[in-house]
Coordinates of C-alpha atoms in Angstrom, one line a residue:
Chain G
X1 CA -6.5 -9.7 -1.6
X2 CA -3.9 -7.3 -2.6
X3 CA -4.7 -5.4 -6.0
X4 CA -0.8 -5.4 -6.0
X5 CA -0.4 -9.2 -5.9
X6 CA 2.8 -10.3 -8.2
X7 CA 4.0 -13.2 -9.9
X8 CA 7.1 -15.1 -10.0
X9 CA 8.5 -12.4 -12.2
X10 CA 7.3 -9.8 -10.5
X11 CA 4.4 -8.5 -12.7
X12 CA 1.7 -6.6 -11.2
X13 CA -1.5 -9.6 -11.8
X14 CA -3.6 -9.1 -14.5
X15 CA -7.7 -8.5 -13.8
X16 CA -7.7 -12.6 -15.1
X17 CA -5.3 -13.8 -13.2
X18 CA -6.4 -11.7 -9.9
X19 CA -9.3 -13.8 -10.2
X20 CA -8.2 -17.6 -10.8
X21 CA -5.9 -16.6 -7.5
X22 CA -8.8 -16.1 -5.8
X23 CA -11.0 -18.9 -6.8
X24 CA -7.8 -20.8 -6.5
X25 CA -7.4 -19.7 -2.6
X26 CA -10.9 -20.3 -1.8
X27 CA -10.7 -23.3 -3.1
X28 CA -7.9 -24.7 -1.4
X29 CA -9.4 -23.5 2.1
X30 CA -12.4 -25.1 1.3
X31 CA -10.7 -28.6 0.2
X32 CA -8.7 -28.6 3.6
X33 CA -11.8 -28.9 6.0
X34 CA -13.0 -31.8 7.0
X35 CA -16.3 -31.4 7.8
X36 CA -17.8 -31.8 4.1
X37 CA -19.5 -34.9 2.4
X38 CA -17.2 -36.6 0.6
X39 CA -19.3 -35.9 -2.4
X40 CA -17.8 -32.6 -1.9
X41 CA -14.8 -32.4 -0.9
X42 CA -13.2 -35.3 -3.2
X43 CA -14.5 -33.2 -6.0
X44 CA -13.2 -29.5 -4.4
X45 CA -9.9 -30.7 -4.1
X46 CA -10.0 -32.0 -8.1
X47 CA -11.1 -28.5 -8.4
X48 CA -8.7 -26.9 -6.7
X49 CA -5.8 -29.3 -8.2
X50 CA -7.0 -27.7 -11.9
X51 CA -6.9 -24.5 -10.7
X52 CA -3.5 -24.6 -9.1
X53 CA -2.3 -25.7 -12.5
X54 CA -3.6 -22.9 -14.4
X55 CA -1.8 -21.0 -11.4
X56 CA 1.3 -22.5 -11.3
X57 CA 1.2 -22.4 -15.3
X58 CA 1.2 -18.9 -15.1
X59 CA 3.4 -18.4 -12.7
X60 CA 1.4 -17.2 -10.6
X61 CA 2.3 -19.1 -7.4
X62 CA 4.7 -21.6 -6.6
X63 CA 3.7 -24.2 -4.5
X64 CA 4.6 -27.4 -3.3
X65 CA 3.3 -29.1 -5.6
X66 CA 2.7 -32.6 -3.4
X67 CA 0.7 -30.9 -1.0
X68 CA -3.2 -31.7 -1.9
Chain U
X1 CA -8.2 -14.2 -30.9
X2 CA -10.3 -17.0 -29.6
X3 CA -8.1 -19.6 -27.3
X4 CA -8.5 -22.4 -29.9
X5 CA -6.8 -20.2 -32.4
X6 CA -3.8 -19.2 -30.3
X7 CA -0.6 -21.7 -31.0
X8 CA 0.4 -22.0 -27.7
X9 CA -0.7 -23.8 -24.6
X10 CA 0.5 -21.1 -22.1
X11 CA 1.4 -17.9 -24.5
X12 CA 2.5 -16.2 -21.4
X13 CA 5.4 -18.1 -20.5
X14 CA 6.1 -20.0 -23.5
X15 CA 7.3 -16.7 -25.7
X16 CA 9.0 -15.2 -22.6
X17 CA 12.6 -13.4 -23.4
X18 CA 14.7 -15.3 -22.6
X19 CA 16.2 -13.1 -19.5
X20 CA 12.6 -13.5 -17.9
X21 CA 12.8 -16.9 -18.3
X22 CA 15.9 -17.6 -16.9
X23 CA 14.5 -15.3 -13.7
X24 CA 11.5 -17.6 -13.7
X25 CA 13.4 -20.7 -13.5
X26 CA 15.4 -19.2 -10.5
X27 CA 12.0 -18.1 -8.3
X28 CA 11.7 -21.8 -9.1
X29 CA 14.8 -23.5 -8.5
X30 CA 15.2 -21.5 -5.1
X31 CA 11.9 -22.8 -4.2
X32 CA 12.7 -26.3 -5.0
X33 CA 16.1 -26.8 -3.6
X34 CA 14.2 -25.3 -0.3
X35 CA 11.3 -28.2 -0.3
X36 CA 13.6 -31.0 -1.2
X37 CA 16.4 -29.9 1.9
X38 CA 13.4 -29.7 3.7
X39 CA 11.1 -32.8 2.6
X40 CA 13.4 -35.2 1.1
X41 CA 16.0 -36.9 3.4
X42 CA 17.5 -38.3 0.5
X43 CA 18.1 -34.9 -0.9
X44 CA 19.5 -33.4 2.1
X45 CA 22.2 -36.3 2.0
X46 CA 23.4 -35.1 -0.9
X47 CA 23.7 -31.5 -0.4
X48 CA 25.1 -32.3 3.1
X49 CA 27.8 -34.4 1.4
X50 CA 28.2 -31.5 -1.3
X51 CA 28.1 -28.5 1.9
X52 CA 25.7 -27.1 -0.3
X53 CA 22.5 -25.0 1.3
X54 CA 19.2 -23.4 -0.1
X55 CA 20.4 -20.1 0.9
X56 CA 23.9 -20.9 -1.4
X57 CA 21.5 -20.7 -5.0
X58 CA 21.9 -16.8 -5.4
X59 CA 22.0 -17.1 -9.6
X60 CA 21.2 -19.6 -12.0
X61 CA 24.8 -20.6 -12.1
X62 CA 24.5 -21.6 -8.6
X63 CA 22.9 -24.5 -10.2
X64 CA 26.5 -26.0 -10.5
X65 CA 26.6 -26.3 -6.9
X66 CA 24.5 -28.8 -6.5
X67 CA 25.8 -32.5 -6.8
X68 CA 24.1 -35.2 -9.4
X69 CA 21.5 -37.4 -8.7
X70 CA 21.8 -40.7 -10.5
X71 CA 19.4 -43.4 -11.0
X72 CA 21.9 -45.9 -9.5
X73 CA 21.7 -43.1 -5.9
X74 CA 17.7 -43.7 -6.1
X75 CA 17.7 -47.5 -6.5
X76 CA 20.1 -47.8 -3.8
X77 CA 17.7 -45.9 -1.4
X78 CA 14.8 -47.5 -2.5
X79 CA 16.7 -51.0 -1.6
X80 CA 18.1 -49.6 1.7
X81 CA 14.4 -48.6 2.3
X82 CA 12.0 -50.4 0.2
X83 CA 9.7 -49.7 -1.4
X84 CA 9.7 -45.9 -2.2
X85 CA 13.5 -44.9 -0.4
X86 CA 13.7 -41.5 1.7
X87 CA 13.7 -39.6 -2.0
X88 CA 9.9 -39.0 -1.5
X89 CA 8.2 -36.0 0.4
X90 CA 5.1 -37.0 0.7
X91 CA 3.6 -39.4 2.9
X92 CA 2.3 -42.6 1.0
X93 CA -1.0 -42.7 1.5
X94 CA -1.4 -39.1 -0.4
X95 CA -0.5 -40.5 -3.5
X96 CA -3.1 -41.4 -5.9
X97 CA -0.9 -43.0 -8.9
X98 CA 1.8 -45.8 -8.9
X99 CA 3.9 -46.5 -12.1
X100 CA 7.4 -47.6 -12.3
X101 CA 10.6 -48.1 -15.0
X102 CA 12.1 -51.8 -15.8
X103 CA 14.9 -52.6 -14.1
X104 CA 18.9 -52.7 -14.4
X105 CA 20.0 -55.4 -11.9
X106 CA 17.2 -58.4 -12.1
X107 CA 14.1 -57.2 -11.6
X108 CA 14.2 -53.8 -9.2
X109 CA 12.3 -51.4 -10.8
X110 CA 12.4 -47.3 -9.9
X111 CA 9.0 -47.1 -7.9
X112 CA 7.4 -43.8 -8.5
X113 CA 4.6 -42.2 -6.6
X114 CA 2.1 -39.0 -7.9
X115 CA -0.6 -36.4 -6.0
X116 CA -3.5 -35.3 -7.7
X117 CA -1.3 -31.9 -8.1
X118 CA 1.5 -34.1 -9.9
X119 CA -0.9 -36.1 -11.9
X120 CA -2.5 -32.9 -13.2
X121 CA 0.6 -31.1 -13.9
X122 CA 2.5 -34.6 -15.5
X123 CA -0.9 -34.0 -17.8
X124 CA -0.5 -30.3 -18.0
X125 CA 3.1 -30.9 -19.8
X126 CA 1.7 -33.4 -22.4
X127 CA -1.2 -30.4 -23.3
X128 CA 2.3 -28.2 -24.0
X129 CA 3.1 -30.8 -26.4
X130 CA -0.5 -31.9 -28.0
X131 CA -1.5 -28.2 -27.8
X132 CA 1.4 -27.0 -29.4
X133 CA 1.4 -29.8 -32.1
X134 CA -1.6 -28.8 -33.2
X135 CA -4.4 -31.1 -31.5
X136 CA -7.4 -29.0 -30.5
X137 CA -10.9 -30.2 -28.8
X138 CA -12.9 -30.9 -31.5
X139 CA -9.6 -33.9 -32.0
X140 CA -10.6 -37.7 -31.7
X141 CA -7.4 -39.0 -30.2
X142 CA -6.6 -43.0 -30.4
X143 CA -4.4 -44.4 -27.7
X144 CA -2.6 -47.1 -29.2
X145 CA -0.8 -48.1 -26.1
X146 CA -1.5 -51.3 -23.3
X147 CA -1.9 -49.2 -20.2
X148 CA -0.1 -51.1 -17.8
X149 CA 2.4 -49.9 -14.9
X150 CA 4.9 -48.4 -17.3
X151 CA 3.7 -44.7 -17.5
X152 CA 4.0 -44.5 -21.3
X153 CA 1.4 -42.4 -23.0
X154 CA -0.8 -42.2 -19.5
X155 CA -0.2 -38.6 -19.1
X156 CA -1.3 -38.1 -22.4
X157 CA -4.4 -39.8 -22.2
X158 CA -5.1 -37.5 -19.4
X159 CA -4.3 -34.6 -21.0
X160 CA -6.6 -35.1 -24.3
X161 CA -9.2 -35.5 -21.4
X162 CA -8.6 -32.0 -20.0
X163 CA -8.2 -30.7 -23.7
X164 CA -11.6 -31.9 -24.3
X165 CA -10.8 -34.2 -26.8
X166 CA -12.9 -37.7 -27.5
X167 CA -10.4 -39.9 -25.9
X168 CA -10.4 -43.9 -26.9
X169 CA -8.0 -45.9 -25.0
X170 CA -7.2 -49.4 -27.1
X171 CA -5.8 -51.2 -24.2
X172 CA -5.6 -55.3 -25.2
X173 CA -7.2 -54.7 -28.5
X174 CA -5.3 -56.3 -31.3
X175 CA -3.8 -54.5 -34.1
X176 CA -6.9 -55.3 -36.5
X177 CA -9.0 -54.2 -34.2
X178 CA -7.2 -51.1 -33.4
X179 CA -6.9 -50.2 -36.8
X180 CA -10.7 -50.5 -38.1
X181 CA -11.8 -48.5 -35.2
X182 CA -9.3 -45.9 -36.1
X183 CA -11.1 -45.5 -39.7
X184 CA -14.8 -46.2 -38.3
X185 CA -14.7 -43.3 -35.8
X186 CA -12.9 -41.3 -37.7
X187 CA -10.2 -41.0 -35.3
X188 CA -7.9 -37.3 -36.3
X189 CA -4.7 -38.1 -34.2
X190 CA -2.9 -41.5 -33.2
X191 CA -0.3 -41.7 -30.6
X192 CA 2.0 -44.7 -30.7
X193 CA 5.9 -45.8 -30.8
X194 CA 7.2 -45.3 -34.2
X195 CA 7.4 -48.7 -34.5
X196 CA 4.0 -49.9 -33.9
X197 CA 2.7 -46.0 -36.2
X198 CA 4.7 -48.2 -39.0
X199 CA 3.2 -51.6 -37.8
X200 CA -0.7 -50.7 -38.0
X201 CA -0.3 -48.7 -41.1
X202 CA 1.4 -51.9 -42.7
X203 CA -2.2 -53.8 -40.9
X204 CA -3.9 -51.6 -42.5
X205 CA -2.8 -52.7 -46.4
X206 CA -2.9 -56.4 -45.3
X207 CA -6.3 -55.6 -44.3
X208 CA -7.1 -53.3 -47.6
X209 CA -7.8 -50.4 -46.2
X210 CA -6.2 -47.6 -47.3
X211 CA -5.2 -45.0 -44.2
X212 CA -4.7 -41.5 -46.5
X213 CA -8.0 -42.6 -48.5
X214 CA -10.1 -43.9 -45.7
X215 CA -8.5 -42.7 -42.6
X216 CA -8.9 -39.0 -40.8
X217 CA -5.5 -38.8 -39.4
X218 CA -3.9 -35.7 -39.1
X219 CA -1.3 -36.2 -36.7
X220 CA 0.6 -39.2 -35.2
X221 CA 2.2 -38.6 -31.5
X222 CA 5.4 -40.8 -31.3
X223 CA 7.5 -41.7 -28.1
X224 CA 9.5 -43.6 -26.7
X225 CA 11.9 -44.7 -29.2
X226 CA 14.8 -42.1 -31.0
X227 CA 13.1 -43.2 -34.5
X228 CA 10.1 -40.6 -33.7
X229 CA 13.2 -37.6 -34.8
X230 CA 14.5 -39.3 -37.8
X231 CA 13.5 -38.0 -41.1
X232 CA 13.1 -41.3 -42.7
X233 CA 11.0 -42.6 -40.4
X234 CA 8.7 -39.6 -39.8
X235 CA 8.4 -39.5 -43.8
X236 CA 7.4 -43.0 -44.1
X237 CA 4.7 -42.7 -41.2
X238 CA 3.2 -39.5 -42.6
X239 CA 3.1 -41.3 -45.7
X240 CA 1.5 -44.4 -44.5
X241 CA -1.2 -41.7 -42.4
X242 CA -1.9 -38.9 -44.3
X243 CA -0.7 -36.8 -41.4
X244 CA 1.6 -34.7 -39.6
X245 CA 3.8 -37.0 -37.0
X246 CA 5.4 -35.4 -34.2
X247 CA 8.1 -36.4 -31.3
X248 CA 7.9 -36.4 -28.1
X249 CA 10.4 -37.2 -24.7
X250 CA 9.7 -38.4 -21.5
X251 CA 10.9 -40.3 -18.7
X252 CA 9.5 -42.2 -15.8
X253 CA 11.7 -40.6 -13.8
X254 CA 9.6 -37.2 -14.4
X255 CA 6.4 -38.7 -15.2
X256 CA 5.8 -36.6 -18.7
X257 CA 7.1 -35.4 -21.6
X258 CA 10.1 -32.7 -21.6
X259 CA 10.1 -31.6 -24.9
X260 CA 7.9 -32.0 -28.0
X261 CA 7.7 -31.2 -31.4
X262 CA 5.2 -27.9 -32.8
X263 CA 3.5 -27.8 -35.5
X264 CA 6.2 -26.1 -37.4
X265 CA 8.7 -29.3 -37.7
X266 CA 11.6 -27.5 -36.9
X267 CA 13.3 -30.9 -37.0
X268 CA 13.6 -31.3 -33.0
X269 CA 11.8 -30.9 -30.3
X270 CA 11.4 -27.4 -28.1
X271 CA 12.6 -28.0 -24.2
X272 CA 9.2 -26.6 -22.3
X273 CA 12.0 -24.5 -20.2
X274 CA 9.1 -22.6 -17.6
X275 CA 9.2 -26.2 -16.6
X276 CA 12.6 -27.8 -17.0
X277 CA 15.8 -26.8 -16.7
X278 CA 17.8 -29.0 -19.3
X279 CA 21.7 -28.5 -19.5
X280 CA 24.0 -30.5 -21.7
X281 CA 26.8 -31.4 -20.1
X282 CA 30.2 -33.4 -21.0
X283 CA 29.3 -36.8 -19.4
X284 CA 33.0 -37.0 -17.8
X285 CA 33.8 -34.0 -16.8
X286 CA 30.4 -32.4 -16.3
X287 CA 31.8 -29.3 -18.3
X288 CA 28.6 -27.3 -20.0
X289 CA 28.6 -28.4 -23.6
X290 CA 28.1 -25.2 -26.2
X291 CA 25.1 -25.1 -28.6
X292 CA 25.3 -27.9 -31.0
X293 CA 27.6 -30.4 -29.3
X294 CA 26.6 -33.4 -28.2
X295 CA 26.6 -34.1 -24.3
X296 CA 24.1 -35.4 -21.3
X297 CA 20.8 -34.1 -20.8
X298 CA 21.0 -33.1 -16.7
X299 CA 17.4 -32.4 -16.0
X300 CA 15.9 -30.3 -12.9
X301 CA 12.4 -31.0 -12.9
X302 CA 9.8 -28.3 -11.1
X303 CA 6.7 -30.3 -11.4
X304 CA 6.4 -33.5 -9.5
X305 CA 5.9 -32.7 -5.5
X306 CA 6.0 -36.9 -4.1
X307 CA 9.8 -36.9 -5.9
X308 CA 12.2 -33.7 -6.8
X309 CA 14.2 -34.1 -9.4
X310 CA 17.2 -32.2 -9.5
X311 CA 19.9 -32.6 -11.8
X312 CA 19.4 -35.9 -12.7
X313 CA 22.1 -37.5 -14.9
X314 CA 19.6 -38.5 -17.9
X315 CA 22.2 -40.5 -20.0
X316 CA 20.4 -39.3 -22.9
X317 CA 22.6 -37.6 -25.5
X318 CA 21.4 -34.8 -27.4
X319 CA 22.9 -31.8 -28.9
X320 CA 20.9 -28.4 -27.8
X321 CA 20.1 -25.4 -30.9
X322 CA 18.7 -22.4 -30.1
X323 CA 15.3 -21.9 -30.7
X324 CA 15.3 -19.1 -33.3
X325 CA 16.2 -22.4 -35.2
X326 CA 12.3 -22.5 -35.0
X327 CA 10.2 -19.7 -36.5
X328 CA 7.0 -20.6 -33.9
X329 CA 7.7 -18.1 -31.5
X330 CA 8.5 -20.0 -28.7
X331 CA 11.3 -19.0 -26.8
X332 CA 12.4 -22.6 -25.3
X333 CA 15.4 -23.9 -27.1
X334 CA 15.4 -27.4 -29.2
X335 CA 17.2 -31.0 -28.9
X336 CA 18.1 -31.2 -32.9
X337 CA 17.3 -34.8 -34.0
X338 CA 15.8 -35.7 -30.2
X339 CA 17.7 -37.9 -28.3
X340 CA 20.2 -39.2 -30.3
X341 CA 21.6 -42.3 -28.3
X342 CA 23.1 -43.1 -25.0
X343 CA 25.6 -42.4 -23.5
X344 CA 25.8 -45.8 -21.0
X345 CA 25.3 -49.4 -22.1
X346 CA 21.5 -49.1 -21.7
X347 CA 19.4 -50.0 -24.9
X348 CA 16.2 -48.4 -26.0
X349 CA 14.4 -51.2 -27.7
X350 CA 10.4 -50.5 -29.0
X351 CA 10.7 -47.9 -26.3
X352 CA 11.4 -49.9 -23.1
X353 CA 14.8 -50.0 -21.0
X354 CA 17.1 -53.2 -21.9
X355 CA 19.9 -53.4 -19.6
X356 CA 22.5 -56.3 -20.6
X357 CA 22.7 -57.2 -16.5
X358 CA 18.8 -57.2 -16.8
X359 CA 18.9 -59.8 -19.5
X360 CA 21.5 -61.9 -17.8
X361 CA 19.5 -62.0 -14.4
X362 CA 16.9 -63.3 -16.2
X363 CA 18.8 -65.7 -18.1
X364 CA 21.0 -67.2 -15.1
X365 CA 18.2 -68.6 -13.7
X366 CA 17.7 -71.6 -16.6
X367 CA 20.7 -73.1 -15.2
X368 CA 20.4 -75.8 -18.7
X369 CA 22.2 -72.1 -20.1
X370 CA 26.0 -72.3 -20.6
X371 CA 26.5 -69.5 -22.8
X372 CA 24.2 -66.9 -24.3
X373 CA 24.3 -63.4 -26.5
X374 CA 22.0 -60.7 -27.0
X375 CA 21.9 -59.4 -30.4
X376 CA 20.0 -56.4 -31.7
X377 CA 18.9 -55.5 -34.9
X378 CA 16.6 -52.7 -37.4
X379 CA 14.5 -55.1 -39.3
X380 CA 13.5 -53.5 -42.6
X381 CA 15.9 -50.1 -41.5
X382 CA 12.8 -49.4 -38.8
X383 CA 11.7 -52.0 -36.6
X384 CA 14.2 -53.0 -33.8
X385 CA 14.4 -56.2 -32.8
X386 CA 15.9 -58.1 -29.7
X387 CA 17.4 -61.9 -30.0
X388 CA 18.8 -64.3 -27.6
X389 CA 20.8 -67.0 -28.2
X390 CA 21.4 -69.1 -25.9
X391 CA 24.1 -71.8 -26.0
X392 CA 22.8 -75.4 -23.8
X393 CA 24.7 -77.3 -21.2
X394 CA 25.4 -80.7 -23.3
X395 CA 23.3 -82.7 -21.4
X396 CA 20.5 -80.4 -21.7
X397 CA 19.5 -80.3 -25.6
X398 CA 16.1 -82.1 -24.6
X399 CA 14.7 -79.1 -23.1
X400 CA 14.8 -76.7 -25.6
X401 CA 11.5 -76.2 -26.8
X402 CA 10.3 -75.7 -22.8
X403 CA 13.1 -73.4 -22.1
X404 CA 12.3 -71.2 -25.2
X405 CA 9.3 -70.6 -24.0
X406 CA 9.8 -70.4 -20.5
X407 CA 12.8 -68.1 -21.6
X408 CA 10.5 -65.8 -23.5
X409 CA 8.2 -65.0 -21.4
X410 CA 10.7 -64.2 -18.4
X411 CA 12.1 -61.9 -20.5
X412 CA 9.0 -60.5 -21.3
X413 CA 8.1 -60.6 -17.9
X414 CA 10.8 -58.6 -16.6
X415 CA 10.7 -55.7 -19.6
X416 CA 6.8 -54.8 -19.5
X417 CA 6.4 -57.3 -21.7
X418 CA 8.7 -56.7 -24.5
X419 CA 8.6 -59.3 -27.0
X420 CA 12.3 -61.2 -27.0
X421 CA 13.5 -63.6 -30.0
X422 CA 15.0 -66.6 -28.4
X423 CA 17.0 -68.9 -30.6
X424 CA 19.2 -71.9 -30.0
X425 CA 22.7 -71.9 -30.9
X426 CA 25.0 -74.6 -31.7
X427 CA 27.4 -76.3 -29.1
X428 CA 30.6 -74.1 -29.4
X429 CA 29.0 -71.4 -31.5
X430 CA 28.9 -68.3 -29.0
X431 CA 32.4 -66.4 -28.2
X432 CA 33.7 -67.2 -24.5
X433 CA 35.4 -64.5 -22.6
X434 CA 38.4 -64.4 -20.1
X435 CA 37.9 -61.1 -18.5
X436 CA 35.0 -58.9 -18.9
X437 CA 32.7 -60.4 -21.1
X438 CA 30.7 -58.5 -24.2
X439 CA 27.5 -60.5 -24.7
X440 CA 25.6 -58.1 -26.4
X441 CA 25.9 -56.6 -30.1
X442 CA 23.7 -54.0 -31.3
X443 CA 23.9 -54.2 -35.0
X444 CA 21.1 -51.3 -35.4
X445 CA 22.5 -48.2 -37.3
X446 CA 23.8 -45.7 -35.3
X447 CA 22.9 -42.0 -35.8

């Protein structure tokens, strides 16, 4: 990832926020596979619907927001 | 600072300047009119109809471009294509909550689906509010609230969860019961219609207790009624409590709050504007409305993803200050005095949608009815109260005591059970009409 990354504004990310984009990507990738338990992926994707508010709180992405 | 001392939810965006914020909403809005051309059929009806295309919002003005919606445009595409419409993006089966609004012809309800992303976030706006209010982890927060399929104080509930707070939901409890676990648990915030803030604290003498002296309250949420924004009112429940009480706005249609009180009082509620873009606007000719005149709240909502909201014609009328009114720091304008009233024939009673067609539909179909009127009423200057009086076909005076009840509970039935006084009037008593006919009085007091 970019140490340039920007928000919606089009402020350079802070060190904090760098880091719940990250966790935030990983976390998506790992809530769209299907090969999991569903022990696992049920609760990635609540994981990854927290931190994509945080995110989109922060304006720090955009997304569509229906998209799980 | 530690986070639990900081007054705001999201200090980064909430005490933007107000430039940045207006280039935030923007990024959004862009984004938004985008996904619903793209996603929403119903959506791209419109903007066909209006030759209006995502690459046409250049500026924030360019918000003017694009046409209302209107709750009469979604329930005709949710009856052309029950029971969602083409307004949703999403596929059904990704939604995980269902709620919906009472109705305005008979008994079709708004349907409204949510994602886990829109349940979260619906939560997320409600932590603006609680947050910024005051209510902190360490909080025991009572629900008094029935939980049903009108959305209500549901995202609230969720959002004292992700606060951390000891959440009790009441459900079906009565209002004794309510109340002494309120004082047992030592319950710090209550969350309630202004109404039924009033009607426990009034339990609460009838039962002896004494809510300042043996109570922990130190907030009351209100909703759902314009009584939460009056002085009087607020005075007399932080009286009965021992506590702050703060307003709050939201909608079905949106699935959260809008706007909320902070802790300062500042005597209306603060727009949460990284989310919400709220104009006021002249409900005939759609002209802007300046700061401190009265007009419709339009509302472009950024949050939910199964329905985009975008310039939706509210009917709410409110009169928008700026928010240096306010001396919290937060950067989002204010609604002085809430929602002040309606600008449409729809009444707000105990915080549930009474439509005079509504009524009648429900009424019609006793056909021992000849005449009827809706009347409603403050009891005590705080309570409102709805009454129907119906008028019986001659021949039909035996049935009354059936048809009251029967009556009753329709009514109820069709208004997430609201409570409906049902009276019987004398033969000749009710006014009879020519042309259009004006059944229903509201006697409250008009603000």
């Amino acid at each position: 990832m970019s140490n340039e990354a920007k928000d919606l504004l089009g402020n350079v990310l802070t060190a904090d926020e760098r880091e719940l984009l990250e966790l935030y990507t990983r976390l998506k990738a790992m809530s769209a596979r299907d090969d999991l338990p569903p022990v696992a992926t049920a609760n990635v994707k609540q994981a990854m619907v927290m931190l994509w508010n945080a995110c989109n709180d922060l304006a720090i992405v955009h997304e569509e927001p229906g998209c799980d | 600072m530690s986070q639990t001392e900081s007054p705001y939810w999201n200090p980064k965006t909430e005490t933007l300047p107000k430039e940045q914020l207006r280039l935030l909403q923007l990024a959004k809005l862009q984004r938004l009119v985008d996904r619903a051309w793209h996603t929403s059929p119903f959506h791209r009806r419109l903007y066909e109809k209006a030759g209006v295309t995502p690459d046409k919002i250049k500026t924030l003005d360019d918000l003017r471009r694009l046409p209302f919606m209107t709750r009469e445009d979604w329930m005709a595409c949710q009856a052309e294509k029950p029971l969602f419409g083409d307004l949703i993006t999403r596929p059904e089966d990704e939604a995980i909550r269902y709620h919906l609004t009472s109705g305005t012809s008979g008994r079709q309800p708004l349907r409204v689906l949510d994602s886990r992303k829109d349940w979260s976030w619906i939560a997320d706006m409600w932590c603006y509010g609680f947050w910024g209010f005051g209510i902190r982890p360490d909080d025991k927060v009572f629900f008094a609230f029935s939980y049903g399929s009108f959305i209500g104080f549901w995202g609230a509930h969720y959002c004292c969860e992700k606060l951390g707070c000891l959440t009790l939901a009441s459900g079906n409890m009565t209002t004794e019961q309510r109340v002494k676990q309120i004082v047992e648990l030592g319950v710090t915030v209550v969350c309630a219609t202004p109404t039924y803030a009033l009607r426990m604290g009034q339990t609460a003498e009838k039962m002896g207790i004494d809510l300042r002296r043996d109570g922990k309250v130190r907030r009351v949420v209100v909703s759902g009624e314009p009584a939460g924004s009056i002085p009087a009112v607020k005075k007399m429940i932080e009286d009965m409590w021992g506590g702050k009480c703060g307003d709050t706005a939201g909608m079905t249609e949106i699935g959260t709050i809008m706007f909320f009180e902070c802790d300062h009082q500042p005597g209306g509620p603060h727009i949460i504007e990284d989310h919400f873009i709220e104009e006021v606007l002249d409900p005939d000719s759609g002209e802007p409305m300046a700061y401190g005149e009265r007009g419709e709240r339009v509302v472009t909502s950024f949050g939910r993803g199964f329905i985009p909201l975008l310039r939706y014609k509210t009917k709410d009328l409110v009169q928008k200050v700026p928010h240096t009114r306010c001396s919290c720091g937060r950067t989002g304008d204010l609604y002085e005095g809430g929602i002040l009233g309606r600008v449409d024939d729809m009444k707000l009673v105990r915080g549930t949608n009474v439509y005079p067609r509504a009524v009648e539909a429900v009424v019609r179909e006793h056909p021992e009815v000849e005449e009827f009127q809706i009347i409603l009423s403050r009891k005590d200057n705080v309570q409102d109260e709805i009454s129907v009086k119906v008028e019986l076909k001659p021949d039909q005076q035996d049935c009354w005591p059936r048809l009251q009840a029967q009556l009753g509970k329709d009514l109820a039935d069709a208004h997430e059970g609201l409570r409906f006084n049902v009276e019987l009037a004398a033969q000749g008593e009710l006014p009879r009409f020519e042309l259009k006919a004006k059944r229903l009085q509201d006697l409250r007091p008009q603000y």
